[in-house]
Short mmCIF file of C-alpha atoms and ligand atoms in Angstrom, two decimals:
data_model
loop_
_atom_site.label_atom_id
_atom_site.label_comp_id
_atom_site.label_asym_id
_atom_site.label_seq_id
_atom_site.Cartn_x
_atom_site.Cartn_y
_atom_site.Cartn_z
CA UNK S 1432 -96.49 -22.72 -80.34
CA UNK S 1433 -99.14 -21.97 -77.85
CA UNK S 1434 -97.42 -21.27 -74.59
CA UNK S 1435 -93.88 -20.54 -73.25
CA UNK S 1436 -93.84 -23.92 -71.17
CA UNK S 1437 -94.47 -26.15 -74.11
CA UNK S 1438 -92.43 -24.19 -76.42
CA UNK S 1439 -89.52 -24.65 -74.16
CA UNK S 1440 -89.99 -28.41 -73.64
CA UNK S 1441 -90.74 -29.13 -77.24
CA UNK S 1442 -87.71 -27.22 -78.18
CA UNK S 1443 -85.60 -29.46 -75.93
CA UNK S 1444 -87.51 -32.78 -77.23
CA UNK S 1445 -85.62 -33.19 -80.62
CA UNK S 1446 -82.78 -35.18 -79.32
CA UNK S 1447 -80.90 -35.71 -76.11
CA UNK S 1448 -78.43 -32.88 -76.19
CA UNK S 1449 -80.99 -30.29 -77.60
CA UNK S 1450 -80.35 -26.71 -76.07
CA UNK S 1451 -81.92 -23.48 -76.27
CA UNK S 1452 -78.58 -21.69 -76.87
CA UNK S 1453 -79.94 -18.26 -75.52
CA UNK S 1454 -83.29 -17.55 -74.22
CA UNK S 1455 -83.07 -14.05 -75.45
CA UNK S 1456 -82.91 -14.90 -79.05
CA UNK S 1457 -85.80 -17.83 -78.46
CA UNK S 1458 -88.15 -15.30 -76.85
CA UNK S 1459 -87.62 -12.92 -79.79
CA UNK S 1460 -87.95 -15.71 -82.61
CA UNK S 1461 -90.99 -17.23 -80.78
CA UNK S 1462 -92.63 -13.76 -80.09
CA UNK S 1463 -92.57 -14.25 -76.28
CA UNK S 1464 -91.71 -11.58 -73.57
CA UNK S 1465 -88.05 -12.64 -72.44
CA UNK S 1466 -88.93 -12.20 -68.78
CA UNK S 1467 -91.72 -14.56 -69.23
CA UNK S 1468 -89.50 -17.31 -70.77
CA UNK S 1469 -87.05 -16.58 -67.95
CA UNK S 1470 -89.76 -17.15 -65.46
CA UNK S 1471 -91.12 -20.41 -66.75
CA UNK S 1472 -87.49 -21.78 -67.52
CA UNK S 1473 -86.83 -21.12 -63.71
CA UNK S 1474 -90.05 -22.91 -62.65
CA UNK S 1475 -89.11 -25.89 -64.93
CA UNK S 1476 -85.56 -25.70 -63.32
CA UNK S 1477 -87.37 -26.01 -59.84
CA UNK S 1478 -88.58 -29.30 -61.03
CA UNK S 1479 -85.40 -30.50 -62.59
CA UNK S 1480 -86.95 -30.51 -65.94
CA UNK S 1481 -84.44 -28.27 -67.26
CA UNK S 1482 -80.96 -26.96 -66.29
CA UNK S 1483 -80.06 -23.45 -66.72
CA UNK S 1484 -76.67 -21.67 -67.51
CA UNK S 1485 -76.53 -17.89 -66.97
CA UNK S 1486 -75.48 -15.92 -69.99
CA UNK S 1487 -74.36 -12.35 -69.99
CA UNK S 1488 -74.37 -10.76 -73.18
CA UNK S 1489 -72.74 -7.15 -73.67
CA UNK S 1490 -73.78 -4.93 -76.45
CA UNK S 1491 -73.86 -1.42 -77.26
CA UNK S 1492 -77.06 0.69 -77.87
CA UNK S 1493 -76.99 4.07 -79.75
CA UNK S 1494 -77.85 7.18 -77.72
CA UNK S 1495 -80.24 9.87 -78.85
CA UNK S 1496 -77.48 11.96 -80.50
CA UNK S 1497 -76.23 9.03 -82.34
CA UNK S 1498 -79.52 8.44 -83.98
CA UNK S 1499 -79.34 11.93 -85.36
CA UNK S 1500 -75.82 11.40 -86.67
CA UNK S 1501 -77.14 8.36 -88.35
CA UNK S 1502 -79.83 10.26 -90.34
CA UNK S 1503 -78.28 13.56 -90.76
CA UNK S 1504 -74.50 12.92 -90.64
CA UNK S 1505 -71.91 13.93 -87.92
CA UNK S 1506 -71.63 17.42 -86.59
CA UNK S 1507 -68.16 17.81 -88.22
CA UNK S 1508 -69.45 16.85 -91.58
CA UNK S 1509 -72.54 19.02 -91.39
CA UNK S 1510 -70.20 22.02 -90.37
CA UNK S 1511 -67.87 21.26 -93.26
CA UNK S 1512 -70.69 21.16 -95.45
CA UNK S 1513 -71.87 24.52 -94.18
CA UNK S 1514 -68.46 26.09 -94.69
CA UNK S 1515 -67.73 24.65 -98.25
CA UNK S 1516 -71.29 26.26 -99.27
CA UNK S 1517 -70.26 29.54 -97.88
CA UNK S 1518 -67.23 29.47 -100.13
CA UNK S 1519 -63.85 31.34 -99.91
CA UNK S 1520 -65.10 33.86 -97.22
CA UNK S 1521 -66.15 31.11 -94.80
CA UNK S 1522 -68.51 31.78 -92.09
CA UNK S 1523 -68.15 33.67 -88.77
CA UNK S 1524 -69.13 31.84 -85.74
CA UNK S 1525 -72.48 33.45 -85.23
CA UNK S 1526 -73.17 32.96 -88.83
CA UNK S 1527 -72.33 29.11 -88.56
CA UNK S 1528 -74.40 28.92 -85.36
CA UNK S 1529 -77.21 30.40 -87.32
CA UNK S 1530 -76.66 27.69 -90.28
CA UNK S 1531 -76.22 24.48 -88.32
CA UNK S 1532 -77.63 25.21 -84.61
CA UNK S 1533 -75.54 26.12 -81.60
CA UNK S 1534 -74.69 22.39 -80.38
CA UNK S 1535 -73.81 21.15 -83.88
CA UNK S 1536 -71.58 24.02 -84.40
CA UNK S 1537 -69.53 23.80 -81.27
CA UNK S 1538 -68.80 20.11 -81.56
CA UNK S 1539 -68.38 20.25 -85.37
CA UNK S 1540 -66.17 23.04 -85.40
CA UNK S 1541 -63.76 21.60 -82.91
CA UNK S 1542 -63.57 18.39 -84.90
CA UNK S 1543 -63.16 20.32 -88.32
CA UNK S 1544 -60.18 22.14 -86.84
CA UNK S 1545 -58.81 18.90 -85.49
CA UNK S 1546 -59.10 17.00 -88.49
CA UNK S 1547 -57.80 19.93 -90.55
CA UNK S 1548 -60.78 20.07 -92.62
CA UNK S 1549 -61.15 23.95 -91.93
CA UNK S 1550 -58.93 26.54 -90.50
CA UNK S 1551 -59.38 30.04 -88.59
CA UNK S 1552 -58.84 33.07 -90.76
CA UNK S 1553 -56.81 35.26 -88.76
CA UNK S 1554 -57.96 38.59 -90.16
CA UNK S 1555 -61.63 38.06 -90.11
CA UNK S 1556 -61.78 35.33 -87.41
CA UNK S 1557 -64.09 33.50 -89.95
CA UNK S 1558 -63.83 29.66 -90.53
CA UNK S 1559 -63.11 28.48 -93.76
CA UNK S 1560 -63.17 25.10 -95.30
CA UNK S 1561 -59.88 23.60 -96.41
CA UNK S 1562 -60.87 20.34 -98.00
CA UNK S 1563 -64.20 20.18 -100.13
CA UNK S 1564 -65.42 16.89 -98.53
CA UNK S 1565 -64.74 14.18 -96.29
CA UNK S 1566 -65.72 10.94 -95.36
CA UNK S 1567 -67.93 10.60 -92.51
CA UNK S 1568 -66.36 8.00 -90.16
CA UNK S 1569 -68.47 8.39 -87.28
CA UNK S 1570 -71.69 7.82 -89.04
CA UNK S 1571 -70.21 4.88 -90.61
CA UNK S 1572 -69.03 3.41 -87.58
CA UNK S 1573 -72.51 3.66 -85.86
CA UNK S 1574 -74.07 2.26 -88.94
CA UNK S 1575 -71.79 -0.73 -88.61
CA UNK S 1576 -72.49 -1.16 -85.05
CA UNK S 1577 -76.16 -1.16 -85.63
CA UNK S 1578 -76.00 -3.61 -88.49
CA UNK S 1579 -74.04 -5.97 -86.05
CA UNK S 1580 -76.66 -5.60 -83.32
CA UNK S 1581 -74.41 -3.42 -80.97
CA UNK S 1582 -71.66 -6.22 -81.14
CA UNK S 1583 -68.62 -4.65 -79.78
CA UNK S 1584 -66.54 -6.74 -81.86
CA UNK S 1585 -67.98 -4.82 -84.97
CA UNK S 1586 -65.59 -1.97 -84.18
CA UNK S 1587 -62.00 -1.70 -83.35
CA UNK S 1588 -61.21 -0.60 -79.84
CA UNK S 1589 -60.06 2.91 -80.76
CA UNK S 1590 -63.26 3.64 -82.50
CA UNK S 1591 -65.45 2.49 -79.51
CA UNK S 1592 -63.55 4.52 -77.18
CA UNK S 1593 -63.86 7.62 -79.18
CA UNK S 1594 -67.56 7.01 -79.73
CA UNK S 1595 -68.08 6.31 -75.91
CA UNK S 1596 -66.01 9.57 -74.93
CA UNK S 1597 -68.57 11.58 -77.28
CA UNK S 1598 -71.45 9.67 -75.44
CA UNK S 1599 -72.87 8.27 -78.57
CA UNK S 1600 -72.90 4.85 -77.55
CA UNK S 1601 -73.37 3.08 -74.09
CA UNK S 1602 -72.52 -0.73 -73.11
CA UNK S 1603 -75.59 -2.76 -71.95
CA UNK S 1604 -75.40 -6.13 -70.06
CA UNK S 1605 -78.22 -8.50 -70.83
CA UNK S 1606 -78.77 -11.75 -68.67
CA UNK S 1607 -80.27 -14.60 -70.37
CA UNK S 1608 -79.93 -18.19 -70.27
CA UNK S 1609 -78.83 -21.28 -71.98
CA UNK S 1610 -81.61 -23.98 -71.50
CA UNK S 1611 -80.89 -27.70 -71.62
CA UNK S 1612 -82.61 -30.79 -70.44
CA UNK S 1613 -82.52 -31.56 -66.85
CA UNK S 1614 -82.44 -34.90 -64.89
CA UNK S 1615 -86.24 -35.10 -65.00
CA UNK S 1616 -86.79 -33.80 -68.44
CA UNK S 1617 -90.07 -34.85 -70.02
CA UNK S 1618 -91.54 -33.56 -73.08
CA UNK S 1619 -94.84 -32.47 -71.12
CA UNK S 1620 -95.07 -31.00 -67.59
CA UNK S 1621 -96.75 -33.30 -64.89
CA UNK S 1622 -97.92 -30.88 -62.25
CA UNK S 1623 -96.58 -32.10 -58.82
CA UNK S 1624 -99.25 -32.47 -56.16
CA UNK S 1625 -98.93 -29.89 -53.41
CA UNK S 1626 -101.29 -31.60 -50.95
CA UNK S 1627 -102.26 -35.02 -49.92
CA UNK S 1628 -105.97 -35.34 -50.04
CA UNK S 1629 -108.60 -37.49 -48.95
CA UNK S 1630 -109.42 -38.56 -52.24
CA UNK S 1631 -105.76 -39.67 -52.86
CA UNK S 1632 -105.93 -41.69 -49.61
CA UNK S 1633 -109.41 -43.34 -50.71
CA UNK S 1634 -108.35 -44.17 -54.24
CA UNK S 1635 -104.83 -45.11 -53.51
CA UNK S 1636 -103.59 -42.84 -56.25
CA UNK S 1637 -101.20 -41.07 -53.70
CA UNK S 1638 -98.82 -43.93 -54.21
CA UNK S 1639 -97.97 -42.98 -57.48
CA UNK S 1640 -98.53 -39.32 -57.37
CA UNK S 1641 -95.43 -37.04 -57.49
CA UNK S 1642 -95.59 -34.55 -54.67
CA UNK S 1643 -93.91 -31.20 -54.22
CA UNK S 1644 -90.67 -31.22 -52.27
CA UNK S 1645 -90.73 -29.26 -49.04
CA UNK S 1646 -89.23 -26.15 -49.13
CA UNK S 1647 -87.35 -25.55 -45.83
CA UNK S 1648 -85.83 -22.48 -47.07
CA UNK S 1649 -88.97 -20.32 -47.39
CA UNK S 1650 -89.78 -17.77 -44.68
CA UNK S 1651 -93.03 -18.18 -42.62
CA UNK S 1652 -95.81 -15.62 -43.09
CA UNK S 1653 -95.50 -12.78 -40.67
CA UNK S 1654 -98.28 -12.84 -38.29
CA UNK S 1655 -100.66 -9.94 -39.35
CA UNK S 1656 -102.45 -8.80 -36.18
CA UNK S 1657 -103.18 -9.38 -32.43
CA UNK S 1658 -100.35 -7.68 -30.90
CA UNK S 1659 -100.58 -6.56 -27.29
CA UNK S 1660 -99.69 -2.71 -26.54
CA UNK S 1661 -96.64 -2.38 -24.17
CA UNK S 1662 -98.94 -1.19 -21.40
CA UNK S 1663 -100.84 -4.36 -21.73
CA UNK S 1664 -97.65 -6.45 -21.91
CA UNK S 1665 -96.58 -4.78 -18.47
CA UNK S 1666 -99.98 -5.14 -17.10
CA UNK S 1667 -100.02 -8.83 -17.87
CA UNK S 1668 -96.49 -9.27 -15.94
CA UNK S 1669 -97.67 -7.24 -13.06
CA UNK S 1670 -100.85 -9.31 -12.59
CA UNK S 1671 -98.76 -12.43 -12.73
CA UNK S 1672 -96.58 -10.84 -10.01
CA UNK S 1673 -99.42 -9.94 -8.03
CA UNK S 1674 -101.26 -13.21 -8.32
CA UNK S 1675 -98.12 -15.01 -7.41
CA UNK S 1676 -98.01 -12.91 -4.32
CA UNK S 1677 -101.62 -14.27 -3.40
CA UNK S 1678 -103.53 -11.14 -4.52
CA UNK S 1679 -106.88 -11.24 -6.16
CA UNK S 1680 -108.21 -9.05 -8.86
CA UNK S 1681 -110.58 -6.68 -8.21
CA UNK S 1682 -113.59 -6.18 -10.69
CA UNK S 1683 -112.75 -2.81 -12.09
CA UNK S 1684 -114.47 -2.95 -15.19
CA UNK S 1685 -116.56 0.49 -14.96
CA UNK S 1686 -115.23 4.06 -15.44
CA UNK S 1687 -118.02 5.95 -13.97
CA UNK S 1688 -118.62 6.19 -10.28
CA UNK S 1689 -120.59 8.08 -7.72
CA UNK S 1690 -118.67 10.95 -5.64
CA UNK S 1691 -119.84 8.92 -2.87
CA UNK S 1692 -117.60 5.97 -3.62
CA UNK S 1693 -114.79 7.90 -5.17
CA UNK S 1694 -114.47 10.65 -2.36
CA UNK S 1695 -116.89 10.44 0.43
CA UNK S 1696 -116.38 6.56 1.47
CA UNK S 1697 -112.68 7.55 1.43
CA UNK S 1698 -113.27 10.21 4.18
CA UNK S 1699 -112.22 12.85 1.45
CA UNK S 1700 -114.16 16.12 2.54
CA UNK S 1701 -116.68 17.58 0.02
CA UNK S 1702 -114.85 20.80 0.03
CA UNK S 1703 -111.51 18.96 -0.82
CA UNK S 1704 -110.10 20.75 -4.03
CA UNK S 1705 -109.50 17.39 -5.82
CA UNK S 1706 -113.42 17.55 -6.25
CA UNK S 1707 -113.30 20.52 -8.10
CA UNK S 1708 -114.44 20.24 -11.94
CA UNK S 1709 -110.67 21.55 -12.44
CA UNK S 1710 -109.34 18.05 -11.42
CA UNK S 1711 -112.43 15.67 -11.73
CA UNK S 1712 -114.57 15.10 -14.92
CA UNK S 1713 -118.10 15.05 -13.62
CA UNK S 1714 -120.78 13.21 -15.73
CA UNK S 1715 -123.57 15.52 -17.26
CA UNK S 1716 -125.89 12.54 -18.12
CA UNK S 1717 -126.77 10.68 -15.81
CA UNK S 1718 -125.46 13.25 -13.56
CA UNK S 1719 -126.31 11.56 -10.43
CA UNK S 1720 -126.08 8.10 -9.12
CA UNK S 1721 -129.20 6.16 -8.42
CA UNK S 1722 -128.55 4.51 -5.17
CA UNK S 1723 -125.80 4.18 -2.42
CA UNK S 1724 -126.37 1.66 0.47
CA UNK S 1725 -128.35 3.90 2.90
CA UNK S 1726 -127.41 2.76 6.45
CA UNK S 1727 -123.73 3.02 5.30
CA UNK S 1728 -124.32 6.41 3.74
CA UNK S 1729 -125.83 7.57 7.04
CA UNK S 1730 -122.44 6.24 8.69
CA UNK S 1731 -120.27 8.12 6.47
CA UNK S 1732 -122.18 11.13 6.80
CA UNK S 1733 -121.94 11.09 10.46
CA UNK S 1734 -118.36 10.27 10.30
CA UNK S 1735 -117.72 13.49 7.97
CA UNK S 1736 -120.00 15.85 10.10
CA UNK S 1737 -119.18 14.92 13.59
CA UNK S 1738 -116.52 12.00 13.51
CA UNK S 1739 -116.10 8.65 15.63
CA UNK S 1740 -113.63 6.16 16.39
CA UNK S 1741 -111.69 8.87 18.21
CA UNK S 1742 -112.00 11.40 15.37
CA UNK S 1743 -114.00 14.56 15.48
CA UNK S 1744 -114.62 14.62 11.74
CA UNK S 1745 -114.65 17.60 9.56
CA UNK S 1746 -117.67 19.46 11.03
CA UNK S 1747 -119.43 20.74 8.26
CA UNK S 1748 -122.83 19.88 6.55
CA UNK S 1749 -122.53 16.70 4.37
CA UNK S 1750 -124.42 17.03 1.18
CA UNK S 1751 -126.38 14.25 -0.55
CA UNK S 1752 -126.31 16.11 -3.55
CA UNK S 1753 -122.63 16.37 -3.60
CA UNK S 1754 -122.20 12.49 -2.79
CA UNK S 1755 -124.63 11.45 -5.60
CA UNK S 1756 -122.66 13.42 -8.39
CA UNK S 1757 -121.26 10.97 -11.09
CA UNK S 1758 -117.71 11.21 -12.21
CA UNK S 1759 -115.05 9.34 -14.19
CA UNK S 1760 -113.39 7.73 -11.38
CA UNK S 1761 -110.11 9.72 -10.51
CA UNK S 1762 -108.59 6.52 -8.92
CA UNK S 1763 -109.18 2.79 -8.61
CA UNK S 1764 -109.36 3.28 -4.65
CA UNK S 1765 -113.05 3.78 -5.54
CA UNK S 1766 -113.33 0.09 -6.29
CA UNK S 1767 -111.02 -0.72 -3.11
CA UNK S 1768 -113.50 0.94 -0.85
CA UNK S 1769 -116.41 -1.12 -2.28
CA UNK S 1770 -114.58 -4.42 -1.93
CA UNK S 1771 -113.61 -3.45 1.60
CA UNK S 1772 -117.48 -2.47 2.29
CA UNK S 1773 -118.22 -5.86 0.59
CA UNK S 1774 -115.53 -7.71 2.68
CA UNK S 1775 -117.02 -6.16 5.99
CA UNK S 1776 -120.58 -7.16 5.21
CA UNK S 1777 -120.10 -10.59 3.47
CA UNK S 1778 -122.05 -13.51 4.85
CA UNK S 1779 -119.81 -15.16 7.56
CA UNK S 1780 -118.35 -11.68 8.40
CA UNK S 1781 -114.83 -10.20 7.58
CA UNK S 1782 -112.09 -12.57 6.40
CA UNK S 1783 -108.57 -11.38 5.65
CA UNK S 1784 -108.16 -10.60 1.89
CA UNK S 1785 -105.34 -9.41 -0.65
CA UNK S 1786 -106.59 -7.46 -3.67
CA UNK S 1787 -105.28 -5.68 -6.65
CA UNK S 1788 -106.54 -3.99 -9.83
CA UNK S 1789 -104.84 -2.37 -12.82
CA UNK S 1790 -107.13 -0.28 -14.64
CA UNK S 1791 -107.80 3.04 -16.08
CA UNK S 1792 -108.41 6.36 -14.07
CA UNK S 1793 -109.15 9.92 -15.38
CA UNK S 1794 -107.88 13.30 -14.17
CA UNK S 1795 -108.64 16.55 -15.55
CA UNK S 1796 -104.89 17.75 -15.73
CA UNK S 1797 -102.94 19.82 -18.03
CA UNK S 1798 -101.51 17.48 -20.69
CA UNK S 1799 -97.66 17.39 -21.01
CA UNK S 1800 -94.86 14.89 -22.10
CA UNK S 1801 -95.62 12.83 -19.09
CA UNK S 1802 -99.21 13.74 -18.22
CA UNK S 1803 -102.28 12.76 -20.12
CA UNK S 1804 -105.75 13.18 -18.48
CA UNK S 1805 -106.09 9.50 -18.33
CA UNK S 1806 -103.80 6.60 -17.11
CA UNK S 1807 -103.69 3.43 -15.47
CA UNK S 1808 -103.44 2.74 -11.87
CA UNK S 1809 -101.95 -0.27 -10.13
CA UNK S 1810 -103.33 -0.79 -6.85
CA UNK S 1811 -103.00 -3.26 -4.18
CA UNK S 1812 -104.19 -3.71 -0.49
CA UNK S 1813 -104.14 -6.10 2.09
CA UNK S 1814 -106.79 -6.24 4.81
CA UNK S 1815 -105.96 -8.37 8.15
CA UNK S 1816 -105.80 -8.00 11.92
CA UNK S 1817 -103.29 -5.94 13.57
CA UNK S 1818 -101.25 -4.97 10.36
CA UNK S 1819 -98.46 -2.47 10.84
CA UNK S 1820 -96.66 -0.08 8.87
CA UNK S 1821 -93.83 -2.57 8.72
CA UNK S 1822 -96.25 -4.92 7.13
CA UNK S 1823 -96.96 -2.27 4.37
CA UNK S 1824 -93.21 -1.62 3.79
CA UNK S 1825 -92.55 -5.18 3.58
CA UNK S 1826 -95.33 -6.03 0.96
CA UNK S 1827 -94.39 -2.93 -1.11
CA UNK S 1828 -90.74 -3.96 -1.03
CA UNK S 1829 -91.69 -7.46 -2.27
CA UNK S 1830 -93.68 -6.36 -5.03
CA UNK S 1831 -91.08 -3.78 -6.34
CA UNK S 1832 -88.45 -6.10 -5.94
CA UNK S 1833 -90.18 -8.42 -8.32
CA UNK S 1834 -90.15 -5.59 -11.09
CA UNK S 1835 -86.62 -5.02 -10.65
CA UNK S 1836 -86.59 -2.06 -8.38
CA UNK S 1837 -84.70 -3.19 -5.16
CA UNK S 1838 -83.86 0.02 -3.43
CA UNK S 1839 -86.76 2.11 -1.95
CA UNK S 1840 -87.12 5.05 0.16
CA UNK S 1841 -90.51 6.14 1.81
CA UNK S 1842 -91.27 9.79 2.38
CA UNK S 1843 -93.99 10.95 4.73
CA UNK S 1844 -97.00 12.30 2.76
CA UNK S 1845 -100.81 13.07 3.00
CA UNK S 1846 -103.78 11.20 1.59
CA UNK S 1847 -107.36 12.10 3.09
CA UNK S 1848 -107.99 8.31 3.30
CA UNK S 1849 -104.75 7.17 4.80
CA UNK S 1850 -102.75 7.75 7.93
CA UNK S 1851 -99.80 7.37 7.90
CA UNK S 1852 -99.27 8.06 4.20
CA UNK S 1853 -95.83 7.35 2.44
CA UNK S 1854 -94.77 8.35 -1.11
CA UNK S 1855 -92.53 5.52 -2.45
CA UNK S 1856 -89.15 6.46 -4.08
CA UNK S 1857 -87.22 3.86 -6.06
CA UNK S 1858 -83.71 3.76 -7.17
CA UNK S 1859 -83.98 2.67 -10.77
CA UNK S 1860 -81.03 0.67 -11.76
CA UNK S 1861 -81.44 1.21 -15.37
CA UNK S 1862 -81.81 5.08 -15.13
CA UNK S 1863 -79.48 5.18 -12.04
CA UNK S 1864 -81.50 7.76 -10.10
CA UNK S 1865 -84.24 8.09 -7.57
CA UNK S 1866 -87.72 8.75 -8.75
CA UNK S 1867 -91.19 8.83 -7.41
CA UNK S 1868 -92.83 5.69 -8.13
CA UNK S 1869 -96.07 5.35 -5.96
CA UNK S 1870 -98.16 6.39 -3.19
CA UNK S 1871 -99.20 4.30 -0.08
CA UNK S 1872 -100.53 4.22 3.30
CA UNK S 1873 -102.81 2.51 5.94
CA UNK S 1874 -106.43 3.31 5.53
CA UNK S 1875 -107.97 5.60 8.20
CA UNK S 1876 -110.23 4.30 10.93
CA UNK S 1877 -112.76 7.09 9.71
CA UNK S 1878 -112.71 5.23 6.21
CA UNK S 1879 -112.95 1.60 7.63
CA UNK S 1880 -115.26 2.09 10.76
CA UNK S 1881 -118.55 3.11 8.82
CA UNK S 1882 -117.85 0.00 6.57
CA UNK S 1883 -118.35 -2.15 9.63
CA UNK S 1884 -114.89 -3.74 9.71
CA UNK S 1885 -113.75 -5.22 13.10
CA UNK S 1886 -112.16 -2.42 15.07
CA UNK S 1887 -108.53 -4.31 14.94
CA UNK S 1888 -108.62 -4.74 11.20
CA UNK S 1889 -105.96 -2.59 9.45
CA UNK S 1890 -105.92 -2.01 5.81
CA UNK S 1891 -102.51 -1.51 3.93
CA UNK S 1892 -102.58 -0.25 0.59
CA UNK S 1893 -100.39 1.37 -2.27
CA UNK S 1894 -100.76 2.64 -5.72
CA UNK S 1895 -98.63 3.54 -8.79
CA UNK S 1896 -99.04 4.19 -12.48
CA UNK S 1897 -98.77 1.63 -15.06
CA UNK S 1898 -97.46 4.22 -17.58
CA UNK S 1899 -94.31 5.11 -15.75
CA UNK S 1900 -92.64 1.67 -15.34
CA UNK S 1901 -93.86 0.90 -18.93
CA UNK S 1902 -92.21 3.99 -20.31
CA UNK S 1903 -88.99 3.22 -18.44
CA UNK S 1904 -89.14 -0.41 -19.32
CA UNK S 1905 -89.67 0.54 -23.23
CA UNK S 1906 -87.52 3.70 -23.14
CA UNK S 1907 -90.10 5.91 -24.11
CA UNK S 1908 -89.79 9.49 -23.16
CA UNK S 1909 -93.02 10.98 -24.29
CA UNK S 1910 -96.40 9.57 -23.06
CA UNK S 1911 -97.82 10.59 -26.40
CA UNK S 1912 -95.67 8.03 -28.02
CA UNK S 1913 -97.20 5.29 -25.68
CA UNK S 1914 -101.01 6.27 -25.60
CA UNK S 1915 -103.45 8.19 -27.76
CA UNK S 1916 -103.77 8.87 -31.49
CA UNK S 1917 -100.01 9.74 -31.99
CA UNK S 1918 -98.94 6.06 -31.07
CA UNK S 1919 -97.00 4.42 -33.97
CA UNK S 1920 -98.58 1.06 -34.60
CA UNK S 1921 -95.25 -0.43 -35.70
CA UNK S 1922 -93.93 0.39 -32.07
CA UNK S 1923 -96.68 -1.83 -30.85
CA UNK S 1924 -95.83 -4.54 -33.36
CA UNK S 1925 -92.16 -4.57 -32.76
CA UNK S 1926 -92.18 -4.03 -28.86
CA UNK S 1927 -90.38 -6.91 -27.23
CA UNK S 1928 -92.14 -9.19 -24.63
CA UNK S 1929 -91.75 -7.68 -21.29
CA UNK S 1930 -89.92 -9.71 -18.47
CA UNK S 1931 -89.13 -8.49 -15.01
CA UNK S 1932 -86.05 -10.08 -13.63
CA UNK S 1933 -86.62 -11.67 -10.28
CA UNK S 1934 -85.13 -9.12 -7.88
CA UNK S 1935 -82.59 -11.48 -5.77
CA UNK S 1936 -80.01 -11.50 -8.63
CA UNK S 1937 -79.95 -7.73 -8.97
CA UNK S 1938 -79.72 -7.11 -5.32
CA UNK S 1939 -76.60 -9.46 -5.05
CA UNK S 1940 -75.15 -7.67 -7.95
CA UNK S 1941 -75.58 -4.37 -6.08
CA UNK S 1942 -73.97 -5.39 -3.11
N1 LIG B 553 -105.55 6.61 -4.71
C1 LIG B 553 -104.02 6.78 -4.56
C2 LIG B 553 -103.60 7.80 -5.78
O1 LIG B 553 -104.37 8.01 -6.56
C3 LIG B 553 -103.06 5.55 -4.61
C4 LIG B 553 -103.20 5.01 -3.12
C5 LIG B 553 -103.77 3.99 -3.03
C6 LIG B 553 -102.65 5.81 -2.11
C7 LIG B 553 -103.90 3.46 -1.97
C8 LIG B 553 -102.74 5.08 -1.05
C9 LIG B 553 -103.27 3.98 -0.65
O2 LIG B 553 -102.58 8.09 -5.82
#
């Protein structure tokens, strides 16, 4: 017979009621691997060619020691033979061990005494044979079992128990099947079509083709790639919220900035400690920016050196070389500054605007469980006529409410570019504590006036990190598990989608 499939089908072809009584025996007699026969039978069962009935056959197999007994006799008989050979004086235990080996002597001696085949001589302590020969029951039982292919019925229960106790045999359960004709039995298998093809439609053969049934039980393939990192999930949510609030995204797709835009345009003095290499990553190549808007540069320089718009400035020599130094931006406020400059100088003049950005910034900080030297900053600003601190608080409250933080406190703070400045503290309903969540303020006239913004235009702005709300949302307590080379890819794959509840319900719950 060529292959298992036709072997099985033709074994059933003789007459209606033909069966294969046991696949195990069938495989053995046809020289097939049993697993293969089972596999093919199951596949045939799937197409109703055959029906299967599970059989479970129990049989004994001989253990290693039993095989030794089959060839050399049981331990007790071997001990008896040694004692008979030693004659009337018998053997001391060490001498017996020497003769038959330690293991055999131990078991064999015990059984000899129990069977009263030998006795212990009180005076010498030697073992002496009492009978000259004995029937080797154990060996015979094992032979009988082997001859019956391990069939438990070959021996009486007592013998079986004794052999099991001596760990000479162990019971094995084998699963096999009885195979009989199924409702759709055919002597030759016709493969069912899995797909409807254009050719079948063209020729009309689909009308007579047998198709595979749908398997509604099968699991879908898991998707292999394309998971958003939790930071990106939270970013997507924040973007949505900010866009709903009428904010427009700023183009932040560059990491290298000049000191001019990152610091000077923000009225941050050139001697400010944050401008030190300890806090800022400066770029070696190219070390300096190519150009800045010259007329604006002049106005910024004047503001730093001698002031304007009611300010006396910082009163130091503003250095072009310092302003031109390239760096990895330390905040996205560098972009806010450029956007405001554009807004002031666009065709048709200033128009009110709301801008936001969420992008990466870099600070040369000592790294620990909550700080890396890069993070993502969420920044928003509103530029309009006559805005007040109330507008800033209101805007911030609206934003945070949308990300589930409804209780806010503001603490006076200092930023070189905002006045007044406020740190934002939020009561986190999940963590049940107040934490610092952001920074905010109204941009100073010293920053806005050189840009050419109308005098009564006020700009309110705030910033926070994306990492902090993400870590809270995803219950990650070490930033290294969120960002960097230690991140577990499975974490990204399994992270649930991020949703921030609308604040209103939560507010009601708290009242
Ligand atoms: N740039 C500030 C920071 O790095 C955030 C901020 C933005 C503060 C706008 C005030 C106004 O923390």
